[in-house]
Amino acid sequence: MGTSRITPDERVLNLVICLLHAPQFVTAEYIRKNVTGYASSASGTSFKRMLERDKMNLRENGIPVVTGLTPEGEEGYRIDPATYSLPEITLDVQEAAAVAMAVAFWKVPEVAALSRTAMLKLEAAGIDLPDDVFADIETTAGRTADAEPVLAALVRAIDTGRAVTFEYRAGSTAAPTSRTLEPWGVVTHRGHWYVVGHDRTRKATRTFRLSRLSDVEPIGKDGSVAIPEGVDLQRTVADTVDSAIGTTELVARVWVAADRAHGVRRMARSTTPHRLGDADGDLLEIGVRYETSAVRAILGAGADVVVLEPAHFRATVIDALDNLIEVTRASAATGDHHTSAATGDHHTSAATGDHHTSAATGDHHTSAATQELGRTTVR
């Protein structure tokens, strides 16, 4: 009955086991007779070439094969267990969370078994992860079945220096558009994954969120894409994303009439009783990240909210109010009522003599017979 052929990898593994567990240096002749895979050598010369090649392969891969003398004074080989063995690996909570995150992300069959093994080893080592370890982290499993192929295709393209084409949706309701990108890298920011590169379609650096990509295909030759020297991918993504969603937050101080403007009150970080002129109310500090939404909420409250500072935000609200008044005055010429796009409320035509109070300044805008709007400050 014939025996199966030993592959080079199996032979080298057998050599490692022999040299690692040998209590002393072993000779080449001992290896040839006792390590499976070497006895089939056609001659002594071919065996020596094979052994030298295998030892060099091990050393190049960081396995320390050392040479010394046997008790009989012959040249021999062994692997020092103390040098070969890895030290005990300890992870803090953040490092363990990073491993756990990778496990959650990589659910593809090729690495799923390895991921499960890694988690079992972490648990066996007594490393506990907090319940919220995955909070604010976007994983492919939580998004779409196509997310893993998207990432895999991008990583392969980056590794081989190739461009890619893909379908991209700017938003959940937007129609997909075809883009061609020279990818430089994939990074995370604020819990989401992004690819950065040179957009050939737009002829500029662009950032794309992976969950909005599909049908990623590599194009061109290997090595045709060069990553610019000194490019900071993390900073590029941070600047792009933060500017798009307005993450630079300002703190505004506003006065709110007593028991009014509950929508604005819900935005408050702190509330202090405060009188404005003869009116009772509260002084609020509100965080403004999305300026448009904040202005809309303040205008919707009408005379019940007065912006005090900062000056540039107060000016923004005044400008929005003045624009609203101009639209109202234009409607007054026809005698129509105008519904504010900012607040959804009806503002009666200035020609009727009714008044509108500035949410930004506390000023009354009163219609005169000439339909000119005056301003009287409430203090």
Coordinates of C-alpha atoms in Angstrom, one line a residue:
M1 CA 0.0 0.0 0.0
G2 CA 1.6 3.3 -1.1
T3 CA 2.0 6.3 1.2
S4 CA 0.9 9.8 0.3
R5 CA 3.5 12.3 -0.9
I6 CA 4.7 14.7 1.7
T7 CA 4.5 18.4 0.6
P8 CA 7.3 20.8 1.3
D9 CA 5.2 22.7 3.8
E10 CA 4.6 19.4 5.8
R11 CA 8.3 18.6 5.6
V12 CA 9.3 22.0 7.1
L13 CA 6.6 21.7 9.8
N14 CA 8.0 18.3 10.7
L15 CA 11.5 19.8 10.9
V16 CA 10.2 22.5 13.2
I17 CA 8.6 20.0 15.6
C18 CA 11.8 17.9 15.7
L19 CA 14.2 20.8 16.3
L20 CA 11.9 22.5 18.8
H21 CA 11.4 19.5 21.0
A22 CA 14.9 18.0 20.7
P23 CA 16.7 18.1 24.1
Q24 CA 20.0 18.6 22.4
F25 CA 21.5 19.5 19.0
V26 CA 20.6 16.9 16.3
T27 CA 22.8 16.1 13.3
A28 CA 21.8 16.3 9.7
E29 CA 21.9 12.5 9.5
Y30 CA 19.5 12.2 12.4
I31 CA 17.1 14.5 10.6
R32 CA 17.4 12.5 7.4
K33 CA 16.5 9.3 9.1
N34 CA 13.9 10.5 11.6
V35 CA 12.0 13.5 10.1
T36 CA 9.3 12.5 7.6
G37 CA 10.0 14.0 4.2
Y38 CA 13.8 13.8 4.0
A39 CA 14.3 10.1 3.7
S40 CA 13.1 10.2 0.1
S41 CA 16.1 12.3 -1.0
A42 CA 17.7 10.7 -4.1
S43 CA 21.3 11.3 -2.7
G44 CA 23.2 12.8 0.1
T45 CA 23.9 15.9 -1.9
S46 CA 20.2 16.5 -2.7
F47 CA 19.3 16.0 1.0
K48 CA 21.9 18.6 2.1
R49 CA 20.5 21.1 -0.4
M50 CA 17.0 20.4 0.8
L51 CA 17.9 20.8 4.4
E52 CA 19.8 24.0 3.8
R53 CA 16.9 25.4 1.8
D54 CA 14.4 24.5 4.6
K55 CA 16.7 26.1 7.4
M56 CA 17.0 29.3 5.4
N57 CA 13.2 29.4 4.9
L58 CA 12.7 29.1 8.6
R59 CA 15.2 31.8 9.5
E60 CA 13.7 34.2 6.9
N61 CA 10.3 33.7 8.6
G62 CA 11.7 34.5 12.0
I63 CA 12.2 31.0 13.4
P64 CA 15.6 30.9 15.0
V65 CA 17.4 27.7 13.9
V66 CA 20.7 27.7 15.8
T67 CA 23.8 25.6 15.1
G68 CA 25.9 23.9 17.8
L69 CA 27.8 20.7 18.8
T70 CA 26.2 17.4 19.8
P71 CA 27.7 15.6 22.9
E72 CA 29.8 13.6 20.3
G73 CA 31.2 16.8 19.0
E74 CA 29.3 16.8 15.7
E75 CA 27.6 19.8 14.1
G76 CA 23.9 19.8 14.9
Y77 CA 20.8 22.0 14.9
R78 CA 17.9 22.9 17.2
I79 CA 15.4 25.7 17.8
D80 CA 15.6 27.5 21.2
P81 CA 12.1 27.3 22.7
A82 CA 12.7 30.4 24.8
T83 CA 13.5 32.4 21.6
Y84 CA 10.8 30.8 19.5
S85 CA 7.9 31.1 21.9
L86 CA 5.7 34.2 22.0
P87 CA 5.4 36.1 25.3
E88 CA 2.1 36.1 27.1
I89 CA -0.2 38.4 25.3
T90 CA -2.3 40.8 27.5
L91 CA -4.9 43.2 26.1
D92 CA -6.5 46.1 27.8
V93 CA -10.2 46.8 27.2
Q94 CA -9.6 49.0 24.2
E95 CA -7.3 46.6 22.5
A96 CA -9.7 43.7 23.2
A97 CA -12.5 45.8 21.8
A98 CA -10.5 46.3 18.6
V99 CA -10.1 42.6 18.2
A100 CA -13.8 42.1 18.9
M101 CA -14.7 44.8 16.4
A102 CA -12.6 43.0 13.7
V103 CA -14.4 39.7 14.6
A104 CA -17.8 41.4 14.2
F105 CA -16.8 43.0 11.0
W106 CA -15.3 39.9 9.3
K107 CA -18.1 37.5 8.9
V108 CA -17.0 36.1 5.5
P109 CA -16.6 32.3 5.5
E110 CA -12.8 32.5 4.9
V111 CA -12.1 34.1 8.2
A112 CA -15.2 33.4 10.3
A113 CA -13.7 30.3 12.0
L114 CA -10.5 32.2 12.8
S115 CA -12.6 35.0 14.2
R116 CA -14.5 32.7 16.5
T117 CA -11.3 31.1 17.7
A118 CA -9.8 34.5 18.5
M119 CA -12.9 35.4 20.6
L120 CA -12.8 32.1 22.5
K121 CA -9.1 32.7 23.3
L122 CA -9.9 36.2 24.6
E123 CA -12.7 34.8 26.8
A124 CA -10.4 31.9 28.0
A125 CA -7.8 34.5 29.0
G126 CA -10.4 36.2 31.2
I127 CA -10.7 39.3 29.1
D128 CA -14.2 40.7 29.5
L129 CA -15.6 43.3 27.1
P130 CA -18.1 46.0 28.1
D131 CA -21.6 45.5 26.9
D132 CA -21.4 48.7 24.8
V133 CA -18.1 47.8 23.1
F134 CA -19.8 48.0 19.6
A135 CA -21.7 51.2 20.3
D136 CA -21.4 53.7 17.5
I137 CA -19.4 51.2 15.4
E138 CA -20.7 50.4 11.9
T139 CA -20.0 46.8 11.0
T140 CA -20.7 45.2 7.6
A141 CA -23.0 42.7 9.2
G142 CA -25.3 45.4 10.4
R143 CA -25.6 47.2 7.1
T144 CA -26.0 45.2 4.0
A145 CA -25.1 41.8 2.6
D146 CA -23.0 43.5 -0.1
A147 CA -20.8 45.4 2.4
E148 CA -18.2 42.8 2.8
P149 CA -17.5 42.3 -0.9
V150 CA -17.2 46.1 -1.2
L151 CA -14.5 46.3 1.4
A152 CA -12.7 43.2 0.1
A153 CA -12.7 44.6 -3.4
L154 CA -11.4 47.9 -2.2
V155 CA -8.6 46.4 -0.1
R156 CA -7.5 44.2 -3.0
A157 CA -7.4 47.2 -5.3
I158 CA -5.4 49.3 -2.8
D159 CA -2.9 46.4 -2.3
T160 CA -2.4 46.0 -6.0
G161 CA -2.5 49.7 -6.9
R162 CA -5.5 49.5 -9.2
A163 CA -8.4 51.9 -9.8
V164 CA -12.0 50.9 -9.2
T165 CA -15.4 51.7 -10.6
F166 CA -18.6 51.5 -8.5
E167 CA -22.2 52.7 -8.1
Y168 CA -22.6 55.4 -5.5
R169 CA -25.7 56.7 -3.7
A170 CA -25.3 60.2 -2.2
G171 CA -28.3 59.5 0.1
S172 CA -30.9 56.8 0.8
T173 CA -33.3 58.3 -1.8
A174 CA -30.7 59.4 -4.3
A175 CA -30.3 57.6 -7.6
P176 CA -27.0 55.7 -8.0
T177 CA -24.2 57.3 -10.1
S178 CA -21.2 55.6 -11.6
R179 CA -17.8 56.8 -10.3
T180 CA -14.2 55.9 -11.0
L181 CA -11.8 56.2 -8.1
E182 CA -8.1 55.7 -7.5
P183 CA -8.3 54.4 -4.0
W184 CA -5.7 55.4 -1.4
G185 CA -7.0 53.7 1.7
V186 CA -10.0 52.7 3.9
V187 CA -10.4 54.3 7.3
T188 CA -13.1 54.7 10.0
H189 CA -14.5 58.0 11.3
R190 CA -17.3 58.5 13.9
G191 CA -18.3 54.8 13.6
H192 CA -18.5 54.6 9.8
W193 CA -16.1 53.3 7.1
Y194 CA -14.9 55.5 4.3
V195 CA -12.6 55.1 1.2
V196 CA -10.4 58.0 0.2
G197 CA -8.9 58.6 -3.2
H198 CA -8.7 60.5 -6.4
D199 CA -12.0 60.7 -8.2
R200 CA -11.4 60.5 -11.9
T201 CA -15.0 61.5 -12.6
R202 CA -14.7 64.8 -10.5
K203 CA -10.9 65.1 -11.0
A204 CA -10.4 65.8 -7.3
T205 CA -9.9 64.1 -3.9
R206 CA -13.1 62.5 -2.7
T207 CA -14.3 60.5 0.3
F208 CA -17.1 57.9 0.0
R209 CA -18.9 56.0 2.7
L210 CA -18.7 52.3 2.1
S211 CA -22.3 51.6 3.0
R212 CA -23.3 53.7 0.0
L213 CA -21.2 51.8 -2.5
S214 CA -22.0 48.7 -4.6
D215 CA -20.7 46.8 -7.6
V216 CA -17.1 47.6 -7.0
E217 CA -14.9 46.4 -9.9
P218 CA -11.1 46.9 -10.3
I219 CA -9.8 48.4 -13.6
G220 CA -6.4 49.0 -15.1
K221 CA -3.1 47.4 -14.5
D222 CA -1.5 46.6 -11.2
G223 CA 0.6 49.5 -9.9
S224 CA -1.2 52.1 -12.0
V225 CA -2.4 54.0 -8.9
A226 CA 0.1 55.7 -6.7
I227 CA -0.8 57.0 -3.2
P228 CA 0.4 60.6 -2.7
E229 CA 3.3 60.9 -0.3
G230 CA 2.4 62.4 3.0
V231 CA -1.4 62.2 2.6
D232 CA -3.2 61.9 5.9
L233 CA -6.2 59.7 5.2
Q234 CA -7.8 60.1 8.6
R235 CA -7.6 63.9 8.5
T236 CA -9.0 64.0 4.9
V237 CA -12.0 62.0 6.0
A238 CA -12.5 64.0 9.2
D239 CA -12.4 67.3 7.4
T240 CA -14.8 66.1 4.7
V241 CA -17.3 64.5 6.9
D242 CA -17.2 67.2 9.6
S243 CA -17.7 70.0 7.1
A244 CA -20.6 68.1 5.5
I245 CA -22.6 67.5 8.7
G246 CA -21.6 70.6 10.6
T247 CA -19.9 69.1 13.6
T248 CA -18.3 72.3 14.7
E249 CA -20.7 73.2 17.5
L250 CA -21.3 76.6 19.0
V251 CA -23.0 77.5 22.2
A252 CA -25.7 80.1 22.0
R253 CA -27.4 82.1 24.8
V254 CA -31.1 82.7 24.3
W255 CA -33.9 84.1 26.4
V256 CA -37.1 82.1 26.4
A257 CA -40.5 83.4 27.7
A258 CA -41.8 81.5 30.8
D259 CA -43.6 78.2 29.9
R260 CA -43.2 78.8 26.2
A261 CA -41.0 77.6 23.2
H262 CA -40.7 74.0 24.5
G263 CA -39.0 72.9 21.3
V264 CA -36.1 75.4 22.0
R265 CA -36.1 74.4 25.7
R266 CA -35.4 70.8 24.8
M267 CA -32.1 72.0 23.1
A268 CA -30.9 73.6 26.4
R269 CA -27.7 72.5 28.2
S270 CA -28.6 74.8 31.1
T271 CA -31.5 76.9 32.2
T272 CA -31.4 79.9 34.5
P273 CA -34.4 82.1 35.5
H274 CA -34.0 85.5 33.8
R275 CA -36.2 88.6 33.1
L276 CA -35.9 90.4 29.8
G277 CA -37.4 93.8 30.2
D278 CA -40.8 93.3 32.0
A279 CA -41.1 89.7 30.8
D280 CA -40.4 86.6 32.9
G281 CA -38.5 83.8 31.4
D282 CA -35.3 81.8 31.4
L283 CA -31.8 82.2 30.0
L284 CA -30.8 79.0 28.1
E285 CA -27.5 77.8 26.8
I286 CA -28.1 75.7 23.7
G287 CA -25.6 73.7 21.6
V288 CA -25.9 74.5 17.9
R289 CA -24.4 71.9 15.6
Y290 CA -26.9 72.2 12.7
E291 CA -27.4 75.9 12.2
T292 CA -30.3 75.7 9.8
S293 CA -32.3 73.5 12.2
A294 CA -31.6 75.8 15.1
V295 CA -32.6 78.9 13.2
R296 CA -35.9 77.2 12.1
A297 CA -36.7 76.2 15.7
I298 CA -36.0 79.8 16.9
L299 CA -38.1 81.5 14.2
G300 CA -40.9 79.0 14.9
A301 CA -41.1 80.3 18.5
G302 CA -41.6 83.9 17.3
A303 CA -41.6 86.5 20.1
D304 CA -41.0 83.8 22.8
V305 CA -37.3 83.5 22.0
V306 CA -34.6 86.2 21.8
V307 CA -31.1 85.4 20.7
L308 CA -28.5 87.2 22.9
E309 CA -25.2 85.8 21.7
P310 CA -22.9 85.0 20.0
A311 CA -23.2 88.0 17.7
H312 CA -22.7 86.1 14.4
F313 CA -25.5 83.6 15.2
R314 CA -27.8 86.4 16.3
A315 CA -27.0 88.1 13.0
T316 CA -27.8 84.9 11.1
V317 CA -31.2 84.6 12.8
I318 CA -31.9 88.3 12.1
D319 CA -31.1 87.8 8.4
A320 CA -33.4 84.8 8.2
L321 CA -36.2 86.8 9.9
D322 CA -35.7 89.8 7.5
N323 CA -35.8 87.4 4.6
L324 CA -39.1 86.0 5.9
I325 CA -40.5 89.5 6.3
E326 CA -39.5 90.4 2.7
V327 CA -41.4 87.4 1.5
T328 CA -44.4 88.4 3.6
R329 CA -44.3 91.9 2.2
A330 CA -44.2 90.6 -1.3
S331 CA -47.3 88.6 -0.6
A332 CA -49.0 91.6 1.0
A333 CA -49.1 93.3 -2.4
T334 CA -51.6 90.7 -3.5
G335 CA -53.3 90.4 -0.1
D336 CA -52.4 86.8 0.2
H337 CA -51.3 85.0 3.3
H338 CA -47.8 83.5 3.2
T339 CA -46.8 80.3 4.9
S340 CA -43.2 80.4 6.2
A341 CA -40.9 77.8 4.8
A342 CA -38.8 78.2 8.0
T343 CA -41.6 77.7 10.5
G344 CA -44.7 76.4 8.8
D345 CA -46.7 79.2 10.5
H346 CA -48.9 81.7 8.7
H347 CA -47.7 85.3 8.7
T348 CA -50.4 87.8 8.0
S349 CA -49.7 90.4 5.3
A350 CA -48.0 93.5 6.6
A351 CA -50.6 95.6 4.8
T352 CA -53.2 94.6 7.3
G353 CA -51.5 96.4 10.2
D354 CA -50.7 93.3 12.1
H355 CA -47.2 92.9 13.6
H356 CA -44.5 90.3 13.7
T357 CA -42.0 90.1 16.5
S358 CA -38.3 89.3 15.9
A359 CA -37.2 86.1 17.5
A360 CA -33.6 87.3 17.2
T361 CA -33.9 90.7 18.7
G362 CA -37.2 91.0 20.5
D363 CA -38.1 93.9 18.1
H364 CA -41.7 94.5 16.8
H365 CA -42.0 94.9 13.1
T366 CA -45.1 97.0 12.7
S367 CA -46.9 97.8 9.4
A368 CA -47.6 101.4 8.7
A369 CA -50.0 102.7 6.1
T370 CA -47.1 103.0 3.7
Q371 CA -46.4 99.3 4.3
E372 CA -42.9 100.2 5.6
L373 CA -41.8 98.0 8.5
G374 CA -40.5 99.9 11.6
R375 CA -38.7 98.4 14.5
T376 CA -39.3 99.1 18.2
T377 CA -37.1 97.2 20.7
V378 CA -38.8 95.4 23.6
R379 CA -36.7 95.8 26.8

